[in-house]
PDB file of C-alpha atoms and ligand atoms in Angstrom:
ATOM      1  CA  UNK A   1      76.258 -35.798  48.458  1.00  0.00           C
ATOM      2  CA  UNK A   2      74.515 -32.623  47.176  1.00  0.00           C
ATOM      3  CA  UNK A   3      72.959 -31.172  50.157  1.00  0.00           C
ATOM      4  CA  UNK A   4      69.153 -30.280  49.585  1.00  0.00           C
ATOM      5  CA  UNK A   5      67.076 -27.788  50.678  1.00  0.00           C
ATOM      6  CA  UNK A   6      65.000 -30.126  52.621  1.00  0.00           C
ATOM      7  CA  UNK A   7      67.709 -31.529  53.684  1.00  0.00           C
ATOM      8  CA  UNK A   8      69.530 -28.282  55.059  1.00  0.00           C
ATOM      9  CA  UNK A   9      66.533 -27.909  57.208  1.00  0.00           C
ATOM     10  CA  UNK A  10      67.044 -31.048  58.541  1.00  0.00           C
ATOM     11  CA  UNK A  11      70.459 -30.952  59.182  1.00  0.00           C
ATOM     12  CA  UNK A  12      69.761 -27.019  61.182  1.00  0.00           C
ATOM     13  CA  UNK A  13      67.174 -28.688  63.326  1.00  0.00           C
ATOM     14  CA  UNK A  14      69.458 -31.091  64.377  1.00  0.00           C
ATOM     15  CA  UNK A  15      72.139 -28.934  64.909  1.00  0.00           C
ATOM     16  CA  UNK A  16      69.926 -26.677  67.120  1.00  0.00           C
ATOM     17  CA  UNK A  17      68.339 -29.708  69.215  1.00  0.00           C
ATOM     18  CA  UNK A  18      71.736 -30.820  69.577  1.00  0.00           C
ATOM     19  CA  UNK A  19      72.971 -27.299  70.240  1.00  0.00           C
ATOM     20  CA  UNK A  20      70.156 -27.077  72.709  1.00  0.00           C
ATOM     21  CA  UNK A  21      70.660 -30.448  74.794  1.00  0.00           C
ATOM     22  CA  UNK A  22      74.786 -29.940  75.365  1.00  0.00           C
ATOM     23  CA  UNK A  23      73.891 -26.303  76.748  1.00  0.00           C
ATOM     24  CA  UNK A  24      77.343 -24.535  77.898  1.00  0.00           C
ATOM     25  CA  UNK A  25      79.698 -26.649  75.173  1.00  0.00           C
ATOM     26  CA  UNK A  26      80.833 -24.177  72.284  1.00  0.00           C
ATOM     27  CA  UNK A  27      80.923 -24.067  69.202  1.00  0.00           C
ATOM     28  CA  UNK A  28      83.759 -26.873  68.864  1.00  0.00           C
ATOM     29  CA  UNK A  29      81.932 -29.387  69.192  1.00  0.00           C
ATOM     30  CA  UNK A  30      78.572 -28.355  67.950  1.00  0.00           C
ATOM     31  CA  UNK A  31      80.448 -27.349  65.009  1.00  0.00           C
ATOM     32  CA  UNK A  32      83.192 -30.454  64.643  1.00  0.00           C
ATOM     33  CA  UNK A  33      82.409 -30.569  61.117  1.00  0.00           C
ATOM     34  CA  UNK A  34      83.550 -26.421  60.289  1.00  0.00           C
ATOM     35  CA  UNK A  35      85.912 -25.918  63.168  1.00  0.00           C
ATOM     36  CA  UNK A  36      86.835 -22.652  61.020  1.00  0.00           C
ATOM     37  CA  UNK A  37      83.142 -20.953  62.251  1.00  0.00           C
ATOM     38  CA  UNK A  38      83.959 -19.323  65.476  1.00  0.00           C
ATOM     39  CA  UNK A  39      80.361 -18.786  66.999  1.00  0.00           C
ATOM     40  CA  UNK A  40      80.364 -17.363  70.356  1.00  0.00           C
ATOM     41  CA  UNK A  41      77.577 -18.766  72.892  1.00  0.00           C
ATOM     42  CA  UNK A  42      76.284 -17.748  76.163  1.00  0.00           C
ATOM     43  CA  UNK A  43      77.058 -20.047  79.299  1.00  0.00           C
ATOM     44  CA  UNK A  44      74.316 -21.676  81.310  1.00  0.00           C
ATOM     45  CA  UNK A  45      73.737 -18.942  84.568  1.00  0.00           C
ATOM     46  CA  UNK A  46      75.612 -21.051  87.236  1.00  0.00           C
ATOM     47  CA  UNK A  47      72.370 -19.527  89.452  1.00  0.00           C
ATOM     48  CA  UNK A  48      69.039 -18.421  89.288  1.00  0.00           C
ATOM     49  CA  UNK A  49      68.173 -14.399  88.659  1.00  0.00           C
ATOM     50  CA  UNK A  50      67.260 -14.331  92.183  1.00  0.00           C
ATOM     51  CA  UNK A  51      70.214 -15.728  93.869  1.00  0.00           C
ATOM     52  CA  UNK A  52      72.662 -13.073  94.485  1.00  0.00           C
ATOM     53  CA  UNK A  53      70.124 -10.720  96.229  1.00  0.00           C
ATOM     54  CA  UNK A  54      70.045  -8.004  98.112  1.00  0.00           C
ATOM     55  CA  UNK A  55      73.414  -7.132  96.430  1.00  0.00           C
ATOM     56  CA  UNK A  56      72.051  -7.731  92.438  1.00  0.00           C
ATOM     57  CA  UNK A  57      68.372  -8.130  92.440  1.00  0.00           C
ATOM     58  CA  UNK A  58      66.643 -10.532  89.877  1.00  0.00           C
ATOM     59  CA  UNK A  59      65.129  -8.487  87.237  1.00  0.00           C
ATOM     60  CA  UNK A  60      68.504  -6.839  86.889  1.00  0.00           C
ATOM     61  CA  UNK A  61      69.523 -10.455  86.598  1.00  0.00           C
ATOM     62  CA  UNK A  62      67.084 -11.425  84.150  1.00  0.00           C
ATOM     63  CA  UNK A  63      67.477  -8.214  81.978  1.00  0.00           C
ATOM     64  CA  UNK A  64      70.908  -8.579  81.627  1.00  0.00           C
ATOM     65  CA  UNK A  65      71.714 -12.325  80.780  1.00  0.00           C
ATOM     66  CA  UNK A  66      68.352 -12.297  78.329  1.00  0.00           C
ATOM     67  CA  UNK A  67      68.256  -9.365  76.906  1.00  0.00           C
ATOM     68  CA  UNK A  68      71.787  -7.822  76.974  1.00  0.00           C
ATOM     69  CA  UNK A  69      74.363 -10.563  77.191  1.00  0.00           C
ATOM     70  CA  UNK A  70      71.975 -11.946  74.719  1.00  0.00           C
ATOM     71  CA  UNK A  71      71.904  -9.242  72.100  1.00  0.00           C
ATOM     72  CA  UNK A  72      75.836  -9.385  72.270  1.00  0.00           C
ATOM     73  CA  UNK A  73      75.543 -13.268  71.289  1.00  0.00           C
ATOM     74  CA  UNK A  74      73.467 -12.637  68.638  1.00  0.00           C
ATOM     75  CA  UNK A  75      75.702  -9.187  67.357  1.00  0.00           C
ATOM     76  CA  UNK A  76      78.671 -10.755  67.103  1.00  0.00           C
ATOM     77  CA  UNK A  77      77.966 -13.854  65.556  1.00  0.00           C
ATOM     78  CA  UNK A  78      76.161 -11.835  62.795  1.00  0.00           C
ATOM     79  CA  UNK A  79      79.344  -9.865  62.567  1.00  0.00           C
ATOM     80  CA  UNK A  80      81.638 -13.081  62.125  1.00  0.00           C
ATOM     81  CA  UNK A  81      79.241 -14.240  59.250  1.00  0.00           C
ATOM     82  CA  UNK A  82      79.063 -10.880  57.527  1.00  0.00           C
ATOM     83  CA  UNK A  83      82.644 -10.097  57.528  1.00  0.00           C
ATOM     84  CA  UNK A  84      84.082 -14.087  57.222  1.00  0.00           C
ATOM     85  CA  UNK A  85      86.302 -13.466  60.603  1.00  0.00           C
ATOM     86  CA  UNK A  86      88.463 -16.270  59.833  1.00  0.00           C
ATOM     87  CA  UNK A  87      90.100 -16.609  63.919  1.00  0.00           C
ATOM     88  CA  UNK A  88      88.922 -20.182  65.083  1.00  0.00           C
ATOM     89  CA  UNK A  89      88.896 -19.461  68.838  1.00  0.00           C
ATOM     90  CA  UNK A  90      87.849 -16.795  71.097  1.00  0.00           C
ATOM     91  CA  UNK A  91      91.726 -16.362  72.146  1.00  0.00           C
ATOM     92  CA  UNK A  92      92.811 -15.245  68.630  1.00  0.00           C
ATOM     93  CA  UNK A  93      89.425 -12.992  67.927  1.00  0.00           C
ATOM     94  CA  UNK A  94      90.500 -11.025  70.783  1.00  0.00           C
ATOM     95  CA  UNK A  95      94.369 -10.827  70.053  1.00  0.00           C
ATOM     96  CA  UNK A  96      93.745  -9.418  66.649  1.00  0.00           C
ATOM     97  CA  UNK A  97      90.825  -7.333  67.565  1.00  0.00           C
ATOM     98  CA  UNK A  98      92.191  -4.360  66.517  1.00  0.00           C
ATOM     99  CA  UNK A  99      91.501  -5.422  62.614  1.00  0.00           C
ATOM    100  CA  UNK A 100      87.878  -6.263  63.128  1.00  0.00           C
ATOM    101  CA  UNK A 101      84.717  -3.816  63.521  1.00  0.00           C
ATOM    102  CA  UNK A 102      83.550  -2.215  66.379  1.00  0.00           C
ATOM    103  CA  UNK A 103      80.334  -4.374  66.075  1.00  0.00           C
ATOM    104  CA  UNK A 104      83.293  -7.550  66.583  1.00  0.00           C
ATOM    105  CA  UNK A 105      85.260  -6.062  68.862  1.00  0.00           C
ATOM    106  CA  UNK A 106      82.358  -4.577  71.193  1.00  0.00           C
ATOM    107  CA  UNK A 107      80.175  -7.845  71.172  1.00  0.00           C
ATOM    108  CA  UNK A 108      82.308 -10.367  71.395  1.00  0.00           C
ATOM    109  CA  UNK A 109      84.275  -8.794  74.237  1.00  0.00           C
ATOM    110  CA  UNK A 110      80.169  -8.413  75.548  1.00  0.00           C
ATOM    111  CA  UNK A 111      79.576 -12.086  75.190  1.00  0.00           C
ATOM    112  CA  UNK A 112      83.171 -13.172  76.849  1.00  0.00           C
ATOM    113  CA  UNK A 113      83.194 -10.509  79.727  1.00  0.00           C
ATOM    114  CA  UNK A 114      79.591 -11.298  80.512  1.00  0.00           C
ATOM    115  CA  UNK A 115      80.345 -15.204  80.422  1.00  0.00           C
ATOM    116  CA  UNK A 116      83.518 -14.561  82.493  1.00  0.00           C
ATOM    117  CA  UNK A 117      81.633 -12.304  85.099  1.00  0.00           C
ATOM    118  CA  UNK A 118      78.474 -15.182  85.891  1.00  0.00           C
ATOM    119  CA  UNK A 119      81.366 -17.096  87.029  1.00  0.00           C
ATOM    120  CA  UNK A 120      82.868 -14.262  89.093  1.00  0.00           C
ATOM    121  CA  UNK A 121      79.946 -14.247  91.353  1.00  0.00           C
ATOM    122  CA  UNK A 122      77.732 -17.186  93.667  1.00  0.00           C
ATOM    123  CA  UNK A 123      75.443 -17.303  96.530  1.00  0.00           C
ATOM    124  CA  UNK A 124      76.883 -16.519  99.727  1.00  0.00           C
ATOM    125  CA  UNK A 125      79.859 -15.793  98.152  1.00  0.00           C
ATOM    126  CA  UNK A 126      82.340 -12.896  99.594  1.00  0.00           C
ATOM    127  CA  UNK A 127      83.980 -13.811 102.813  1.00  0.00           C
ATOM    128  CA  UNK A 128      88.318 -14.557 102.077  1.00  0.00           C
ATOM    129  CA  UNK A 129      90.089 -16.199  99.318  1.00  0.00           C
ATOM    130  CA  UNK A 130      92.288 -18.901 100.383  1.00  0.00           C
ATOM    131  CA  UNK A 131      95.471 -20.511  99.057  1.00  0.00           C
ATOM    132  CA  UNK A 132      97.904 -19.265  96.331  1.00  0.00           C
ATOM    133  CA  UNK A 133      95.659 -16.398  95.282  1.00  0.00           C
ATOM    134  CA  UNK A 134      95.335 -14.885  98.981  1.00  0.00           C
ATOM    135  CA  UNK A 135      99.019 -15.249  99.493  1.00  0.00           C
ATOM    136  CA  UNK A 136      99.494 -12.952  96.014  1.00  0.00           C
ATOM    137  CA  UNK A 137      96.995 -10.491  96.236  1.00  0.00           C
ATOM    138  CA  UNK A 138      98.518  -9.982 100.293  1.00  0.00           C
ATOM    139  CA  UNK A 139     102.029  -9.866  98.475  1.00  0.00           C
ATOM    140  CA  UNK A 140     101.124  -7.385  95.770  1.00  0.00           C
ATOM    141  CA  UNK A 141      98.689  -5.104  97.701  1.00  0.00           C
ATOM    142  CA  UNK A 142      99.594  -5.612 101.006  1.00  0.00           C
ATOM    143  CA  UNK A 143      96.077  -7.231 102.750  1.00  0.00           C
ATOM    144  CA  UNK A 144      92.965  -8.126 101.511  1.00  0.00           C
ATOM    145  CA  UNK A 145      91.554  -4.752 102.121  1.00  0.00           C
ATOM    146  CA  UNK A 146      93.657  -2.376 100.271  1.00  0.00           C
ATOM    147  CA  UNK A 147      93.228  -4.663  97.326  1.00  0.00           C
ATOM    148  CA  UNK A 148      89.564  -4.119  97.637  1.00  0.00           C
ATOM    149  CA  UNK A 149      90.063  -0.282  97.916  1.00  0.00           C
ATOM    150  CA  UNK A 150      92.243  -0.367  94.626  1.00  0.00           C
ATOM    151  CA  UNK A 151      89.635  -2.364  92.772  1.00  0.00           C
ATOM    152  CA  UNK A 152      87.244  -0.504  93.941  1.00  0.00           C
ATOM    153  CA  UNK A 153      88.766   3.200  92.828  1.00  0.00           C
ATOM    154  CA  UNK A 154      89.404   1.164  89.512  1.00  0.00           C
ATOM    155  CA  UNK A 155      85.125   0.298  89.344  1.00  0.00           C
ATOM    156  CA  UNK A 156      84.522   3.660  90.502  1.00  0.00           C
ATOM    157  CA  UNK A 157      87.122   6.087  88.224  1.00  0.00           C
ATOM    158  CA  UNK A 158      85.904   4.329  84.976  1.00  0.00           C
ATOM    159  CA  UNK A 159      84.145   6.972  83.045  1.00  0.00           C
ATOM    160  CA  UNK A 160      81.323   5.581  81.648  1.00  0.00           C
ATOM    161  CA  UNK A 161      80.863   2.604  80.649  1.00  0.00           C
ATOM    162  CA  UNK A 162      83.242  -0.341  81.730  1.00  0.00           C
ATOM    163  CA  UNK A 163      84.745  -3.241  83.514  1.00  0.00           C
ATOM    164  CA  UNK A 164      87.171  -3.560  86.453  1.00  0.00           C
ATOM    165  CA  UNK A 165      89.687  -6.700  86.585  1.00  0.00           C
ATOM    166  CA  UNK A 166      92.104  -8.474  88.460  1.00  0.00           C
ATOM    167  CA  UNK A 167      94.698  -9.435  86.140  1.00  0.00           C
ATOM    168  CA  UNK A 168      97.720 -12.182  85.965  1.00  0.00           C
ATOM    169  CA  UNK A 169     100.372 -10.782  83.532  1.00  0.00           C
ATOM    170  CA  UNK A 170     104.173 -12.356  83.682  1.00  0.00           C
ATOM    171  CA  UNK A 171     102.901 -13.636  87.252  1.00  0.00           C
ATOM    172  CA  UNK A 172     101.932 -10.569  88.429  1.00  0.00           C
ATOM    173  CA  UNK A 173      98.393  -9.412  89.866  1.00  0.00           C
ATOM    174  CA  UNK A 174      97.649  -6.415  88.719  1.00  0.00           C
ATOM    175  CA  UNK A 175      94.169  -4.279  88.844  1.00  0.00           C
ATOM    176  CA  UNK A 176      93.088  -2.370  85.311  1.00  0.00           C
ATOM    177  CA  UNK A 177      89.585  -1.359  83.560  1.00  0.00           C
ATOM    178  CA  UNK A 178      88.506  -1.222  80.442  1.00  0.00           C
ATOM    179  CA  UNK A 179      86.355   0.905  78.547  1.00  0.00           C
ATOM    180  CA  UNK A 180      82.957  -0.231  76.855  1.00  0.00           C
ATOM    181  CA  UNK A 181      83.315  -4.469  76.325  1.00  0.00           C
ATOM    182  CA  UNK A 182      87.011  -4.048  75.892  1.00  0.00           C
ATOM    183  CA  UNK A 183      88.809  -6.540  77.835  1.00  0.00           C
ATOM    184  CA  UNK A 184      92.791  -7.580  79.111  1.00  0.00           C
ATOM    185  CA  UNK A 185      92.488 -10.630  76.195  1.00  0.00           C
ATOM    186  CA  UNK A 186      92.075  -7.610  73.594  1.00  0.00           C
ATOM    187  CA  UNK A 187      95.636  -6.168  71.854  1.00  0.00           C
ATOM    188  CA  UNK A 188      93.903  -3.176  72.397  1.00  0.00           C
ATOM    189  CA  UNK A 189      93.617  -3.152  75.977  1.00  0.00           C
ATOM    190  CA  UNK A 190      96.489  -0.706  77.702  1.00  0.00           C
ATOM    191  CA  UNK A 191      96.887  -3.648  80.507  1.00  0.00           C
ATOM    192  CA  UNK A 192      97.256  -7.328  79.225  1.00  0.00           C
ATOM    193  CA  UNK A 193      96.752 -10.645  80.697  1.00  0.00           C
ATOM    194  CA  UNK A 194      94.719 -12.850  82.078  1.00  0.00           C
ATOM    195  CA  UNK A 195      91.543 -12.394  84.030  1.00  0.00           C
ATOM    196  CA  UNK A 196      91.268 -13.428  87.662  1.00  0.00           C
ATOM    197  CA  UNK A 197      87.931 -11.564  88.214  1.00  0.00           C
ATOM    198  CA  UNK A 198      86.131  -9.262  86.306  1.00  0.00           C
ATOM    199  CA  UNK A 199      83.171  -6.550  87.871  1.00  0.00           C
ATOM    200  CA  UNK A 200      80.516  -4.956  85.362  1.00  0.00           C
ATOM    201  CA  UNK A 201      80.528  -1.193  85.828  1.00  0.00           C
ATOM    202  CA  UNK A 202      77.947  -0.508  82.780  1.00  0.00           C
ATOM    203  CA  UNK A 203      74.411   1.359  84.712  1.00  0.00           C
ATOM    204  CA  UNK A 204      72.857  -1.363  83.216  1.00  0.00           C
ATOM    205  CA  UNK A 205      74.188  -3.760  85.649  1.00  0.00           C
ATOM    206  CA  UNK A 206      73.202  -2.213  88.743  1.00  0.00           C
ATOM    207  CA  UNK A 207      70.716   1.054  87.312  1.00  0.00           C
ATOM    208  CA  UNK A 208      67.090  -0.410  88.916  1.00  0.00           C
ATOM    209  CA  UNK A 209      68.746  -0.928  92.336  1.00  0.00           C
ATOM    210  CA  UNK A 210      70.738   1.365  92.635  1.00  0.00           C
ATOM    211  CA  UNK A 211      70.696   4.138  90.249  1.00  0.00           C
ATOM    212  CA  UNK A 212      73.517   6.537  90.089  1.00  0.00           C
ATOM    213  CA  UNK A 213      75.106   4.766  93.380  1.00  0.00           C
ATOM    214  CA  UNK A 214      77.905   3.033  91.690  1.00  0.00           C
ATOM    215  CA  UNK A 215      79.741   2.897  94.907  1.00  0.00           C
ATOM    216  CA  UNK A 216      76.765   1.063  97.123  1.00  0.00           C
ATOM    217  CA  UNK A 217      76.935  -1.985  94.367  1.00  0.00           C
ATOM    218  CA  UNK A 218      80.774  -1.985  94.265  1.00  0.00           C
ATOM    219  CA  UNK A 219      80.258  -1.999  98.066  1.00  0.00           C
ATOM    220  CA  UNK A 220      77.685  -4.724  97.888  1.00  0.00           C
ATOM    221  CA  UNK A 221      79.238  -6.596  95.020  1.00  0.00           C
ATOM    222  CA  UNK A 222      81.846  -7.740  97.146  1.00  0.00           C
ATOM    223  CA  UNK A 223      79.259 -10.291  99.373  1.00  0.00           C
ATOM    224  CA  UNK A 224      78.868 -12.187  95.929  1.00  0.00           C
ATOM    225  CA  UNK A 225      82.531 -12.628  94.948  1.00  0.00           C
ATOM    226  CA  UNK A 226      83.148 -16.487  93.696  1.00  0.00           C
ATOM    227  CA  UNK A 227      86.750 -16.378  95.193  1.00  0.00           C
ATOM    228  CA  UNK A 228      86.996 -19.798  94.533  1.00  0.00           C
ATOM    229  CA  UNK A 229      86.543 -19.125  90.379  1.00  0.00           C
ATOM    230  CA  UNK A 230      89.519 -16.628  90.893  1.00  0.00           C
ATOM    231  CA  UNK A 231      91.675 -18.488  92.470  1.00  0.00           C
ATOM    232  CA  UNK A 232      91.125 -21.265  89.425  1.00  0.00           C
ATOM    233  CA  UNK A 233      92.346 -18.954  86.818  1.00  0.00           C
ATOM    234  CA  UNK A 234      95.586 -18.021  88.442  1.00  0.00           C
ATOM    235  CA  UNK A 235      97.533 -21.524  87.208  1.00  0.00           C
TER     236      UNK A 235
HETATM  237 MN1   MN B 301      76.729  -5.974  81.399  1.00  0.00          MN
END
């Protein structure tokens, strides 16, 4: 059937309502149709801006998920169209990263590390991890707290602009960072594997609380920890 103009239109606005209504489901199955178009979308906020205060107050909230996280959505998915990336999941865009732009590479790691960190954190979170992911990081650091302090140097010695992670790799936890939106998933990163938890050192995650004290929102950051999401990514 030739495909009209009128009809195009059509066809976008249902794609959007539809796109709109199913929220958090990617581009699969928005996209059934063209499962070559990787788009990369934003998740729902598991929270409201307000709900992780005192440690991250809501306008930072608001400012980064709408504005930021958002710019990164829109970036890359401007970049896929303009360059025809031709990887079909997020997995693959990240694995060969290396041959893509630095407008590819640095928002779609933004869109994935910002989708992956919402997760990382809840109300009242903090407190202990229980189960198979206490037991390792107590095997592989020792207690709780000294794999706190380790994270913590790796949030606090990343020059610039950055995440910290806790990583699976082989089995093994293992604490990196990564500059800019570069993440473990990435063949660029210098650490690979998978993400356990994942802490936004950029100033613009913690700059109109707490200014240059990157250490007090480490410290606080820590009260909000989702140690339940953790523990679901180590399988
Ligand atoms: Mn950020």
């Amino acid at each position: 059937m030739k495909t009209t103009r009128r009809n195009f239109i059509q066809q976008s606005a249902q794609l959007a309502a539809a796109g709109a209504a199913i929220g958090i489901i990617g581009h699969q199955e928005l996209f059934a149709s063209s499962p070559s178009v990787l788009q990369f979308s934003q998740i729902a906020l598991p929270y409201g801006y307000p709900a992780l205060e005192p440690s991250i107050d809501a306008q930072t909230m608001e400012i980064h998920y709408t504005k930021h996280h958002a710019a990164y959505v829109k970036n890359v998915n401007e970049a896929i169209q303009a360059e025809k990336i031709t990887a079909t999941d997020e997995k693959s865009f990240f694995a060969n990263v290396s041959k893509l732009s630095a407008k590819a590479r640095n928002n779609g790691g933004g869109v994935w590390n910002h989708n992956f960190f919402w997760q990382c954190m809840k109300p009242n979170g903090g407190g202990q991890p229980s189960g198979k992911i206490a037991e390792a990081l107590q095997s592989t650091f020792g207690s709780l707290d000294k794999f706190k302090e380790q994270f913590t140097q790796a949030a606090m010695t990343r020059f610039g602009s950055g995440w910290a992670w806790l990583i699976v790799d082989d089995g093994k936890l293992k604490i990196t960072s990564t500059p800019n939106q570069d993440n473990p998933l990435m063949d660029v990163a210098e650490s690979k594997g998978t993400p356990l938890l994942a802490l936004d050192v950029w100033e613009h995650a913690y700059y109109l609380k707490y200014q240059n004290k990157r250490n007090e929102y480490v410290g606080n950051w820590w009260n909000v920890v989702n140690w339940d999401f953790a523990a679901s990514q180590l399988k």
